[in-house]
Amino acid sequence: MDNLTLQEKPYLHISVRNLVEFVLRSGDIDDRSSGRNQVTAMQEGTKVHKKIQGRMGPDYHAEVPLKFAISYEEYQLGIEGRADGVIYEDTLEANSLCCVDEIKGVYFDLEHMEEPIEVHLAQAKCYAYILCEQNHLSSIDVQITYCNMDTNDVKRFRDTYGYEELSTWFYHVISLYKRWSDFQFYFRRIRQDSIHQLEFPFSYRKGQKELAQNVYLSIHRNKNMFIQAPTGSGKTLSTIFPAVKAVGEEDGERIFYLTAKTITRTVAKDTYQLLEEKGYRGKTVIITAKDKMCPLEERKCNPDDCPYAKGHFDRINDAVFDILQRQDIFDGEDILNWAKERIVCPFELNLDISSWCDNIICDYNYVFDPNVYLKRFFAEGSRSEGIFLIDESHNLVERGREMYSETLIKEEFLHIKKYFKVYQGGIVRSLDKCNRFLLDLKRRTLNEFLLIEDIDVLILHLMNLCNGFERFFEKHIELDGMDEIRDFYFKVRNFLNLSEGLDHRYQIYCDFDDDGQFCLHLFCVDPSFLLQQRLDRGNAAVFFSATLLPITYYKNLLCCDENPYAVYADSVFDPKKRGLYIGRDVTSKYKSRSKEMYENYAAYISKILHQKKGNYMVFFPSYLFMEEVYQKYLEHYHRDEELLIQRSDMKEAEKEEFLNHFDESEHTVVGFCVLGGVFSEGIDLTGNRLIGSIIVGTGLPGVSNRRKIMMDYFDRIDGNGFLYSYLYPGMNKVMQAAGRVIRTQDDVGVVVLLDERFLYSDYKSTFPPEWKNYSVETLDSVESSVKMFWDEMKL
């Protein structure tokens, strides 16, 4: 194998770090400690690198890029990386002193560390070989520098290696990767050829071709794009197909289809299946949550309790390679069955399969969440050449806030302290210091909440606490409550990590929860900047939803792009097949709630659903409000219709059973549900399975400390506090619930909005264009209006 120029053959590349971590892994999965496989602290590592590099002398050269190419028959494999440091005197001549330095920021105690971690040493040895080869060195020193990021303690390991020894070792490592690079090269050729021949699988619906073209152009130009795409516009196919074609034109290498709902993941998989039937060849995987994938009754990821964890890394590479030869689309069931057969962890198998896939269907978390994002694609400072298709992206605003926020509870510090009575490692002392800081805040919190400006002292205490936890975990001591201890540690660690990025988009405040516990919150009010940091690791992003209005609101909170594209896809449904009514003589305002108002709502429901037998859903602003109206309806208006009521504690099987009642039979079923709940979004009841959606109230979120803080924040920014904190989130829930009715071009149904506020200008400004024709009703008029609609539908 010769070191040839890179212009002669197609070029694949892999980073040095990914190479050694992949081919040299072995042993068990074990999450009982912070663990040497999991200790590299990527989020803070850059600061540690710069700090150490800055202390070195003039012979120390930081961040030295290195590249080496190996030529095979039809392609070249490039091994690339950036050495943290290269130390040499004057010039790199034969036999001159030279040393490669690999820096690792960690959280564990360095005192008892006797040798470097294997993959860290292997990474440095790869750099060492490349330097020897390119500079004709007969030997070279390799140094691994560890720095504890809580204490700033440093420990170094240094050894000398000869060129022949490094060369033999290096080419052995490369030989282990050869079958993988062959697979990557030859299957990519197959994929690209299939894309070039792929055609849109159907005749285009109205506006669908223009939508697909716009998606393709936005990806080609590396832009963010927002699409308001009503149900029935074919948005899934209209985004996936042009994204696949863009990959064929080298505008991206991998598609991430991101969604918050299981059902939309299934729709995406079905779309790729359709393209496969039309000749497309691409590897597609659905990433399923760890708890759902675990075959054990209780998930315990260690070799003592799980047979799949024991020796997992000894078997995983063969298991992955073999399943990639068997099929092109992988869902949770496929992966679970294969994992059981090959005795490997199903979730880790799922993730490893994704490394070789062209299309990854997964939850938002795997791209945006700082704790669970796919580091194999989005390691700090790297780009994935990915295309992000973000379905139901109206959900990402609140999900983003959740991902980038954290809460510490004072009482938990005292609870965890009880487990460490017999352990003398500084943890109790640190817990006490944190508790005293929080106790001082508690005494100062006289009103509903207290805004905090400075928590630097607490941050220092938390850093010391985490360092104590790391020393404890390294000793593999088992105490009572280990699961609680680990969960608490990860919460504190997340709080610290998030505190590194505090800026004006955050609010720090403390208050009391419903159980009276004292809480300190890092609250990310505006997640746009942190979301954009993740988006920047890909080539382009397409945000789409049936309820992405007003689009400016979502542009402002989901990205920092000053001029993202925005497209409104026209509805393909006949507006005459949907009756839209607004009741102006009722309201769910808190000050107007009374027995009389509940009675009026029950009467409205009765008059609407008794005009035609069929299935209806009625959506309420809260469980309490729903229960009040339900009882009034039951007492005064119930006939022979079947009544169902949503409960807050419904399990998956009960939710399925609830929906199974909505069949095509002749009798009437009425589901009493909550706005924003599981039945108001992501369900598909076509035909006569649902003919009416009655929406009680405007869906505004309940008043809370967090909402008040949000409103004050956005009022300071642009005066839109109420709109951004209450109205827009509420109206999104309304539009989602209304969208349950008309799902196909053959569907017919009514949508009734029961609150006078729907006629206010701020509320009407959020209506989609297809809602421009509505009828204003009262309790006296609604019966005849709805009856007239159904009579017209008969004709």
PDB file of C-alpha atoms in Angstrom, residues 588-772:
ATOM      1  CA  SER A 588     -63.193  29.651  28.939  1.00  0.00           C
ATOM      2  CA  LYS A 589     -61.624  32.698  30.603  1.00  0.00           C
ATOM      3  CA  TYR A 590     -60.932  31.884  34.217  1.00  0.00           C
ATOM      4  CA  LYS A 591     -63.015  34.770  35.576  1.00  0.00           C
ATOM      5  CA  SER A 592     -66.017  33.679  33.484  1.00  0.00           C
ATOM      6  CA  ARG A 593     -66.062  30.045  34.555  1.00  0.00           C
ATOM      7  CA  SER A 594     -69.291  29.121  36.305  1.00  0.00           C
ATOM      8  CA  LYS A 595     -71.925  26.400  36.428  1.00  0.00           C
ATOM      9  CA  GLU A 596     -73.881  28.348  33.838  1.00  0.00           C
ATOM     10  CA  MET A 597     -70.907  28.506  31.472  1.00  0.00           C
ATOM     11  CA  TYR A 598     -70.242  24.774  31.863  1.00  0.00           C
ATOM     12  CA  GLU A 599     -73.925  24.185  31.116  1.00  0.00           C
ATOM     13  CA  ASN A 600     -73.710  26.301  27.952  1.00  0.00           C
ATOM     14  CA  TYR A 601     -70.702  24.353  26.717  1.00  0.00           C
ATOM     15  CA  ALA A 602     -72.508  21.065  27.319  1.00  0.00           C
ATOM     16  CA  ALA A 603     -75.513  22.404  25.389  1.00  0.00           C
ATOM     17  CA  TYR A 604     -73.281  23.451  22.474  1.00  0.00           C
ATOM     18  CA  ILE A 605     -71.771  19.969  22.307  1.00  0.00           C
ATOM     19  CA  SER A 606     -75.207  18.356  22.326  1.00  0.00           C
ATOM     20  CA  LYS A 607     -76.590  20.557  19.563  1.00  0.00           C
ATOM     21  CA  ILE A 608     -73.584  19.912  17.330  1.00  0.00           C
ATOM     22  CA  LEU A 609     -73.203  16.159  17.598  1.00  0.00           C
ATOM     23  CA  HIS A 610     -76.934  15.377  17.524  1.00  0.00           C
ATOM     24  CA  GLN A 611     -77.183  16.731  13.966  1.00  0.00           C
ATOM     25  CA  LYS A 612     -75.394  13.682  12.583  1.00  0.00           C
ATOM     26  CA  LYS A 613     -74.440  10.329  13.997  1.00  0.00           C
ATOM     27  CA  GLY A 614     -70.731   9.691  13.941  1.00  0.00           C
ATOM     28  CA  ASN A 615     -67.555  10.078  15.941  1.00  0.00           C
ATOM     29  CA  TYR A 616     -66.518  13.332  17.595  1.00  0.00           C
ATOM     30  CA  MET A 617     -63.724  14.586  19.796  1.00  0.00           C
ATOM     31  CA  VAL A 618     -64.224  17.481  22.201  1.00  0.00           C
ATOM     32  CA  PHE A 619     -61.045  19.193  23.421  1.00  0.00           C
ATOM     33  CA  PHE A 620     -60.791  21.125  26.691  1.00  0.00           C
ATOM     34  CA  PRO A 621     -58.171  23.445  28.222  1.00  0.00           C
ATOM     35  CA  SER A 622     -57.703  21.260  31.321  1.00  0.00           C
ATOM     36  CA  TYR A 623     -58.813  18.032  32.981  1.00  0.00           C
ATOM     37  CA  LEU A 624     -60.773  19.954  35.598  1.00  0.00           C
ATOM     38  CA  PHE A 625     -62.672  21.978  32.989  1.00  0.00           C
ATOM     39  CA  MET A 626     -63.331  18.794  31.008  1.00  0.00           C
ATOM     40  CA  GLU A 627     -64.742  17.020  34.053  1.00  0.00           C
ATOM     41  CA  GLU A 628     -67.134  19.892  34.827  1.00  0.00           C
ATOM     42  CA  VAL A 629     -68.582  19.960  31.297  1.00  0.00           C
ATOM     43  CA  TYR A 630     -68.625  16.170  31.074  1.00  0.00           C
ATOM     44  CA  GLN A 631     -70.808  15.943  34.197  1.00  0.00           C
ATOM     45  CA  LYS A 632     -73.212  18.588  32.854  1.00  0.00           C
ATOM     46  CA  TYR A 633     -73.461  16.738  29.565  1.00  0.00           C
ATOM     47  CA  LEU A 634     -74.007  13.431  31.309  1.00  0.00           C
ATOM     48  CA  GLU A 635     -76.778  14.883  33.488  1.00  0.00           C
ATOM     49  CA  HIS A 636     -78.732  16.802  30.858  1.00  0.00           C
ATOM     50  CA  TYR A 637     -77.884  15.815  27.279  1.00  0.00           C
ATOM     51  CA  HIS A 638     -76.647  12.253  27.095  1.00  0.00           C
ATOM     52  CA  ARG A 639     -78.739   9.948  24.879  1.00  0.00           C
ATOM     53  CA  ASP A 640     -77.422   6.704  23.411  1.00  0.00           C
ATOM     54  CA  GLU A 641     -73.979   7.934  22.308  1.00  0.00           C
ATOM     55  CA  GLU A 642     -70.890   6.243  23.730  1.00  0.00           C
ATOM     56  CA  LEU A 643     -68.901   8.622  25.929  1.00  0.00           C
ATOM     57  CA  LEU A 644     -65.150   8.265  26.479  1.00  0.00           C
ATOM     58  CA  ILE A 645     -63.016  10.461  28.704  1.00  0.00           C
ATOM     59  CA  GLN A 646     -59.249  10.882  28.663  1.00  0.00           C
ATOM     60  CA  ARG A 647     -57.339  10.291  31.886  1.00  0.00           C
ATOM     61  CA  SER A 648     -53.971  11.806  32.739  1.00  0.00           C
ATOM     62  CA  ASP A 649     -52.461   8.437  33.717  1.00  0.00           C
ATOM     63  CA  MET A 650     -53.432   6.389  30.650  1.00  0.00           C
ATOM     64  CA  LYS A 651     -50.958   3.693  29.624  1.00  0.00           C
ATOM     65  CA  GLU A 652     -50.100   2.935  25.991  1.00  0.00           C
ATOM     66  CA  ALA A 653     -52.537   0.013  25.802  1.00  0.00           C
ATOM     67  CA  GLU A 654     -55.339   2.189  27.197  1.00  0.00           C
ATOM     68  CA  LYS A 655     -54.633   4.915  24.646  1.00  0.00           C
ATOM     69  CA  GLU A 656     -54.839   2.335  21.863  1.00  0.00           C
ATOM     70  CA  GLU A 657     -58.103   1.014  23.265  1.00  0.00           C
ATOM     71  CA  PHE A 658     -59.489   4.566  23.434  1.00  0.00           C
ATOM     72  CA  LEU A 659     -58.772   5.140  19.730  1.00  0.00           C
ATOM     73  CA  ASN A 660     -60.126   1.724  18.747  1.00  0.00           C
ATOM     74  CA  HIS A 661     -63.602   2.914  19.720  1.00  0.00           C
ATOM     75  CA  PHE A 662     -63.477   5.386  16.833  1.00  0.00           C
ATOM     76  CA  ASP A 663     -64.444   2.956  14.098  1.00  0.00           C
ATOM     77  CA  GLU A 664     -66.680   3.214  11.035  1.00  0.00           C
ATOM     78  CA  SER A 665     -69.836   1.917  12.758  1.00  0.00           C
ATOM     79  CA  GLU A 666     -73.163   3.762  12.669  1.00  0.00           C
ATOM     80  CA  HIS A 667     -73.430   4.734  16.350  1.00  0.00           C
ATOM     81  CA  THR A 668     -72.030   7.930  17.864  1.00  0.00           C
ATOM     82  CA  VAL A 669     -68.820   8.003  19.911  1.00  0.00           C
ATOM     83  CA  VAL A 670     -67.775  11.154  21.756  1.00  0.00           C
ATOM     84  CA  GLY A 671     -64.253  11.465  23.156  1.00  0.00           C
ATOM     85  CA  PHE A 672     -63.707  14.075  25.854  1.00  0.00           C
ATOM     86  CA  CYS A 673     -60.019  15.007  25.559  1.00  0.00           C
ATOM     87  CA  VAL A 674     -57.493  17.637  26.652  1.00  0.00           C
ATOM     88  CA  LEU A 675     -55.925  20.178  24.297  1.00  0.00           C
ATOM     89  CA  GLY A 676     -52.235  19.460  23.795  1.00  0.00           C
ATOM     90  CA  GLY A 677     -52.675  15.877  24.968  1.00  0.00           C
ATOM     91  CA  VAL A 678     -51.966  12.611  23.196  1.00  0.00           C
ATOM     92  CA  PHE A 679     -55.240  12.633  21.240  1.00  0.00           C
ATOM     93  CA  SER A 680     -54.985  16.192  19.933  1.00  0.00           C
ATOM     94  CA  GLU A 681     -51.907  15.605  17.786  1.00  0.00           C
ATOM     95  CA  GLY A 682     -50.343  12.844  15.733  1.00  0.00           C
ATOM     96  CA  ILE A 683     -53.414  10.610  15.383  1.00  0.00           C
ATOM     97  CA  ASP A 684     -54.905   9.739  12.008  1.00  0.00           C
ATOM     98  CA  LEU A 685     -58.652   8.945  12.083  1.00  0.00           C
ATOM     99  CA  THR A 686     -59.681   9.030   8.434  1.00  0.00           C
ATOM    100  CA  GLY A 687     -63.086   8.699   6.790  1.00  0.00           C
ATOM    101  CA  ASN A 688     -65.991   8.298   9.205  1.00  0.00           C
ATOM    102  CA  ARG A 689     -63.706   7.437  12.120  1.00  0.00           C
ATOM    103  CA  LEU A 690     -63.884  11.131  13.060  1.00  0.00           C
ATOM    104  CA  ILE A 691     -66.360  13.687  11.641  1.00  0.00           C
ATOM    105  CA  GLY A 692     -66.146  16.471  14.189  1.00  0.00           C
ATOM    106  CA  SER A 693     -63.674  18.356  16.382  1.00  0.00           C
ATOM    107  CA  ILE A 694     -65.161  20.661  19.014  1.00  0.00           C
ATOM    108  CA  ILE A 695     -62.583  22.878  20.709  1.00  0.00           C
ATOM    109  CA  VAL A 696     -63.440  24.489  24.034  1.00  0.00           C
ATOM    110  CA  GLY A 697     -61.243  27.503  24.759  1.00  0.00           C
ATOM    111  CA  THR A 698     -58.148  28.935  23.141  1.00  0.00           C
ATOM    112  CA  GLY A 699     -55.629  26.482  24.594  1.00  0.00           C
ATOM    113  CA  LEU A 700     -53.598  29.144  26.396  1.00  0.00           C
ATOM    114  CA  PRO A 701     -51.060  27.629  28.799  1.00  0.00           C
ATOM    115  CA  GLY A 702     -51.866  27.984  32.462  1.00  0.00           C
ATOM    116  CA  VAL A 703     -50.382  30.905  34.346  1.00  0.00           C
ATOM    117  CA  SER A 704     -47.104  29.878  36.028  1.00  0.00           C
ATOM    118  CA  ASN A 705     -43.852  31.405  37.189  1.00  0.00           C
ATOM    119  CA  ARG A 706     -42.151  30.154  34.055  1.00  0.00           C
ATOM    120  CA  ARG A 707     -44.793  31.740  31.790  1.00  0.00           C
ATOM    121  CA  LYS A 708     -44.573  35.041  33.683  1.00  0.00           C
ATOM    122  CA  ILE A 709     -40.792  35.055  33.262  1.00  0.00           C
ATOM    123  CA  MET A 710     -41.174  34.262  29.558  1.00  0.00           C
ATOM    124  CA  MET A 711     -43.697  37.064  29.094  1.00  0.00           C
ATOM    125  CA  ASP A 712     -41.468  39.623  30.840  1.00  0.00           C
ATOM    126  CA  TYR A 713     -38.481  38.485  28.764  1.00  0.00           C
ATOM    127  CA  PHE A 714     -40.217  38.838  25.390  1.00  0.00           C
ATOM    128  CA  ASP A 715     -41.858  42.099  26.418  1.00  0.00           C
ATOM    129  CA  ARG A 716     -38.362  43.490  26.988  1.00  0.00           C
ATOM    130  CA  ILE A 717     -37.179  42.153  23.625  1.00  0.00           C
ATOM    131  CA  ASP A 718     -39.967  43.290  21.310  1.00  0.00           C
ATOM    132  CA  GLY A 719     -43.181  43.784  23.268  1.00  0.00           C
ATOM    133  CA  ASN A 720     -44.614  40.412  22.231  1.00  0.00           C
ATOM    134  CA  GLY A 721     -44.634  38.848  25.685  1.00  0.00           C
ATOM    135  CA  PHE A 722     -48.261  37.697  25.744  1.00  0.00           C
ATOM    136  CA  LEU A 723     -48.203  36.503  22.142  1.00  0.00           C
ATOM    137  CA  TYR A 724     -44.995  34.474  22.520  1.00  0.00           C
ATOM    138  CA  SER A 725     -45.747  33.072  25.976  1.00  0.00           C
ATOM    139  CA  TYR A 726     -49.452  32.336  25.765  1.00  0.00           C
ATOM    140  CA  LEU A 727     -51.342  33.076  22.563  1.00  0.00           C
ATOM    141  CA  TYR A 728     -49.151  31.436  19.912  1.00  0.00           C
ATOM    142  CA  PRO A 729     -48.496  28.226  21.916  1.00  0.00           C
ATOM    143  CA  GLY A 730     -52.204  28.010  22.730  1.00  0.00           C
ATOM    144  CA  MET A 731     -53.387  28.531  19.171  1.00  0.00           C
ATOM    145  CA  ASN A 732     -50.976  25.898  17.946  1.00  0.00           C
ATOM    146  CA  LYS A 733     -52.729  23.357  20.158  1.00  0.00           C
ATOM    147  CA  VAL A 734     -56.072  24.537  18.774  1.00  0.00           C
ATOM    148  CA  MET A 735     -54.973  24.099  15.162  1.00  0.00           C
ATOM    149  CA  GLN A 736     -53.522  20.672  15.903  1.00  0.00           C
ATOM    150  CA  ALA A 737     -56.811  19.534  17.453  1.00  0.00           C
ATOM    151  CA  ALA A 738     -58.802  20.986  14.544  1.00  0.00           C
ATOM    152  CA  GLY A 739     -56.537  19.115  12.137  1.00  0.00           C
ATOM    153  CA  ARG A 740     -57.687  15.724  13.452  1.00  0.00           C
ATOM    154  CA  VAL A 741     -60.839  15.895  11.301  1.00  0.00           C
ATOM    155  CA  ILE A 742     -59.945  16.315   7.623  1.00  0.00           C
ATOM    156  CA  ARG A 743     -57.124  13.871   6.902  1.00  0.00           C
ATOM    157  CA  THR A 744     -57.818  12.859   3.270  1.00  0.00           C
ATOM    158  CA  GLN A 745     -59.502  14.375   0.230  1.00  0.00           C
ATOM    159  CA  ASP A 746     -62.569  12.207   0.837  1.00  0.00           C
ATOM    160  CA  ASP A 747     -63.095  13.253   4.467  1.00  0.00           C
ATOM    161  CA  VAL A 748     -66.033  15.435   5.519  1.00  0.00           C
ATOM    162  CA  GLY A 749     -66.457  17.033   8.935  1.00  0.00           C
ATOM    163  CA  VAL A 750     -67.017  20.027  11.185  1.00  0.00           C
ATOM    164  CA  VAL A 751     -64.637  22.089  13.317  1.00  0.00           C
ATOM    165  CA  VAL A 752     -66.230  24.201  16.035  1.00  0.00           C
ATOM    166  CA  LEU A 753     -64.228  26.778  18.021  1.00  0.00           C
ATOM    167  CA  LEU A 754     -66.088  27.641  21.207  1.00  0.00           C
ATOM    168  CA  ASP A 755     -64.724  30.860  22.673  1.00  0.00           C
ATOM    169  CA  GLU A 756     -65.409  34.507  21.889  1.00  0.00           C
ATOM    170  CA  ARG A 757     -61.665  35.194  21.821  1.00  0.00           C
ATOM    171  CA  PHE A 758     -61.321  33.382  18.494  1.00  0.00           C
ATOM    172  CA  LEU A 759     -62.889  36.510  16.969  1.00  0.00           C
ATOM    173  CA  TYR A 760     -60.206  38.823  18.423  1.00  0.00           C
ATOM    174  CA  SER A 761     -57.733  40.106  15.837  1.00  0.00           C
ATOM    175  CA  ASP A 762     -54.625  38.637  17.529  1.00  0.00           C
ATOM    176  CA  TYR A 763     -56.199  35.193  17.502  1.00  0.00           C
ATOM    177  CA  LYS A 764     -57.549  35.452  13.947  1.00  0.00           C
ATOM    178  CA  SER A 765     -54.095  36.485  12.730  1.00  0.00           C
ATOM    179  CA  THR A 766     -52.902  32.941  13.485  1.00  0.00           C
ATOM    180  CA  PHE A 767     -55.602  31.299  11.336  1.00  0.00           C
ATOM    181  CA  PRO A 768     -54.306  29.461   8.245  1.00  0.00           C
ATOM    182  CA  PRO A 769     -55.609  30.782   4.895  1.00  0.00           C
ATOM    183  CA  GLU A 770     -58.016  27.856   4.527  1.00  0.00           C
ATOM    184  CA  TRP A 771     -59.851  29.135   7.643  1.00  0.00           C
ATOM    185  CA  LYS A 772     -60.881  32.410   6.022  1.00  0.00           C
TER     186      LYS A 772
END
